[in-house]
Amino acid sequence: MTSPCSDAFVFFGATGDLAYKKIFPALQAMILAGELEMPIIGIAYSGWSQQQLRDRARASIEEHATLDPAAFTRLCAQLYYLDGDYTQDAVYHELRQRLGQARRPLHYLAIPPSMFATVVQGLAKAGCADNARIVVEKPFGRNLASAQALNRTLQTVFPESAIFRIDHYLGKEAVENLLYFRFANSFLEPLWNRSYIHSVEITLAESFGIEGRGSFYEEAGALRDVVQNHLLQVVTLLAMEAPVSTDPAGMRAEKLRLLRAMRPLEPGNVVRGQFDGYRHEKGVAPDSQVETFIALRLHIDTWRWAGVPFYLRAGKCLPITTTEVRVDLNPPPLPVFDVISPAQSNFFRFRLSPEVVIAAGTRVKQAGSGMRGEGVELLARNQPGYDALPYQRLLGDALRGDGTLFTSDACVEQAWAVVQPVLDAPGPVQSYPRGSWGPPAAAAIVADTEGWHDPQPEAGAPC
Ligand code: BG6
């Protein structure tokens, strides 16, 4: 079923950090792709002029993308800046007037979640929510209870089919490819279960710190910032069953089934770390207990995955910036030639960023007279011509009413339910030197294997 496209794009938080880093580049890309032929209204309460917002858009695109003069001119012609206090009715009335003939606006809330309820109610009161769609940014709540409350707030005004919860990881080509690769290659299916898979490891490593986002990060920490959303989504795509249909409902049903089978985290299976110097960052408490690193063991209680540990790790100030999945297979049952340890056995490696790589770790015979082997990766480097930015992809889908790459109410709540025991009893935070792989205690998480596989710079990748 196709739904009509939205006919106006409204974004709250137009002068903010997210607009600067991601939204303006995505808007220019959407204009170039012919996907945004409608009024664009940016709203904030900063006292700015139209020109200031245009200057900001230009600076944003120059810093985070490549300015296309013709597309940028069109963007400026379509862009209107509306300044107003979100707590006052006036801004919503002015918005209704600005929307003019538009009958199906899309409202994108790139603002702190504490303002969501106020804005949603303001939109409804002024008649701006009729036939509208709403896109909300992460973090979607701080825990299970606040996510449930937020869902209730949104659903008092918008039907679930008009609510689009962003997890930008789902807009990444390489992340979508996980799902495609699994279900478009029949050779994988016989192996993709507890009989052949020994363990799954996912690392989201960043070599940079919190980049001036101290007060945001103090409210979040690694578990809320990237595990509850991005990493659990990646686990879901790796582990879910094939959907019976690829429409949003079919996909969401399978994702939810998988999330429900995830065992809530046990605090004893989690190690939290904090990089040295974090407490001296602006906006950070001198005795902060917030984690900038987390390592954990997750279990999925299904027939396919029972007994297969999923090791997850994420952190700031680590040795490299990359996100990588590694699926380790069991070694052969008996040694025919040389003894193959679990660490030497077959694996699949999916590098999700910054490069896009799929590799199969195999054993081949070393040249020479003995029957001894060595590990060799069969490698597919996927450099797609289609290089849509995740936000271009996601906002374009939301305008078209396609919710496939967005998180449903039930899925987002279930993901919070998985991490909630650690939010309730987080345990101590342990310091680690910048540039290291987190606190030494993280090794305990993988004690039943031969240790973490630290992602390395990709051979042949630009420095
Ligand atoms: C964001 C987090 O959601 O994801 C950031 O708030 C993190 O802390 C970022 O750096 C990682 O995503 P990407 O796409 O920049 O690798």
PDB file of N, CA and C in Angstrom, residues 334-340 344 363-374:
ATOM      1  N   LEU A 334      37.378 -32.711  14.506  1.00  0.00           N
ATOM      2  CA  LEU A 334      38.617 -33.439  14.802  1.00  0.00           C
ATOM      3  C   LEU A 334      39.720 -32.899  13.905  1.00  0.00           C
ATOM      4  N   PRO A 335      40.960 -32.855  14.388  1.00  0.00           N
ATOM      5  CA  PRO A 335      42.037 -32.388  13.508  1.00  0.00           C
ATOM      6  C   PRO A 335      42.421 -33.484  12.517  1.00  0.00           C
ATOM      7  N   VAL A 336      42.354 -33.182  11.218  1.00  0.00           N
ATOM      8  CA  VAL A 336      42.819 -34.134  10.206  1.00  0.00           C
ATOM      9  C   VAL A 336      44.295 -33.850   9.919  1.00  0.00           C
ATOM     10  N   PHE A 337      44.602 -32.551   9.805  1.00  0.00           N
ATOM     11  CA  PHE A 337      45.994 -32.161   9.566  1.00  0.00           C
ATOM     12  C   PHE A 337      46.510 -31.489  10.831  1.00  0.00           C
ATOM     13  N   ASP A 338      46.627 -30.164  10.825  1.00  0.00           N
ATOM     14  CA  ASP A 338      47.064 -29.490  12.038  1.00  0.00           C
ATOM     15  C   ASP A 338      45.873 -29.241  12.968  1.00  0.00           C
ATOM     16  N   VAL A 339      46.177 -28.966  14.226  1.00  0.00           N
ATOM     17  CA  VAL A 339      45.112 -28.681  15.204  1.00  0.00           C
ATOM     18  C   VAL A 339      44.663 -27.237  14.999  1.00  0.00           C
ATOM     19  N   ILE A 340      43.381 -27.055  14.846  1.00  0.00           N
ATOM     20  CA  ILE A 340      42.854 -25.699  14.614  1.00  0.00           C
ATOM     21  C   ILE A 340      42.149 -25.236  15.885  1.00  0.00           C
ATOM     22  N   GLN A 344      41.534 -19.827  15.504  1.00  0.00           N
ATOM     23  CA  GLN A 344      42.002 -19.953  14.108  1.00  0.00           C
ATOM     24  C   GLN A 344      40.902 -20.433  13.170  1.00  0.00           C
ATOM     25  N   ARG A 363      40.803 -21.302   6.209  1.00  0.00           N
ATOM     26  CA  ARG A 363      42.137 -21.896   6.382  1.00  0.00           C
ATOM     27  C   ARG A 363      42.578 -22.438   5.031  1.00  0.00           C
ATOM     28  N   VAL A 364      43.808 -22.158   4.656  1.00  0.00           N
ATOM     29  CA  VAL A 364      44.348 -22.746   3.426  1.00  0.00           C
ATOM     30  C   VAL A 364      45.725 -23.338   3.741  1.00  0.00           C
ATOM     31  N   LYS A 365      46.142 -24.227   2.871  1.00  0.00           N
ATOM     32  CA  LYS A 365      47.436 -24.893   3.108  1.00  0.00           C
ATOM     33  C   LYS A 365      48.595 -23.933   2.866  1.00  0.00           C
ATOM     34  N   GLN A 366      49.521 -23.939   3.772  1.00  0.00           N
ATOM     35  CA  GLN A 366      50.744 -23.158   3.548  1.00  0.00           C
ATOM     36  C   GLN A 366      51.576 -23.855   2.476  1.00  0.00           C
ATOM     37  N   ALA A 367      52.218 -23.059   1.617  1.00  0.00           N
ATOM     38  CA  ALA A 367      53.066 -23.678   0.588  1.00  0.00           C
ATOM     39  C   ALA A 367      54.185 -24.475   1.268  1.00  0.00           C
ATOM     40  N   GLY A 368      54.495 -25.605   0.738  1.00  0.00           N
ATOM     41  CA  GLY A 368      55.581 -26.401   1.313  1.00  0.00           C
ATOM     42  C   GLY A 368      55.171 -27.851   1.459  1.00  0.00           C
ATOM     43  N   SER A 369      56.061 -28.652   2.025  1.00  0.00           N
ATOM     44  CA  SER A 369      55.815 -30.093   2.043  1.00  0.00           C
ATOM     45  C   SER A 369      54.830 -30.527   3.132  1.00  0.00           C
ATOM     46  N   GLY A 370      54.759 -29.817   4.252  1.00  0.00           N
ATOM     47  CA  GLY A 370      53.865 -30.267   5.335  1.00  0.00           C
ATOM     48  C   GLY A 370      52.421 -29.895   5.062  1.00  0.00           C
ATOM     49  N   MET A 371      51.501 -30.549   5.756  1.00  0.00           N
ATOM     50  CA  MET A 371      50.082 -30.200   5.629  1.00  0.00           C
ATOM     51  C   MET A 371      49.728 -29.255   6.774  1.00  0.00           C
ATOM     52  N   ARG A 372      50.335 -28.098   6.703  1.00  0.00           N
ATOM     53  CA  ARG A 372      50.036 -27.082   7.716  1.00  0.00           C
ATOM     54  C   ARG A 372      49.304 -25.920   7.063  1.00  0.00           C
ATOM     55  N   GLY A 373      48.460 -25.279   7.837  1.00  0.00           N
ATOM     56  CA  GLY A 373      47.629 -24.240   7.230  1.00  0.00           C
ATOM     57  C   GLY A 373      47.885 -22.853   7.783  1.00  0.00           C
ATOM     58  N   GLU A 374      47.222 -21.912   7.167  1.00  0.00           N
ATOM     59  CA  GLU A 374      47.255 -20.538   7.662  1.00  0.00           C
ATOM     60  C   GLU A 374      45.897 -19.891   7.388  1.00  0.00           C
TER      61      GLU A 374
END
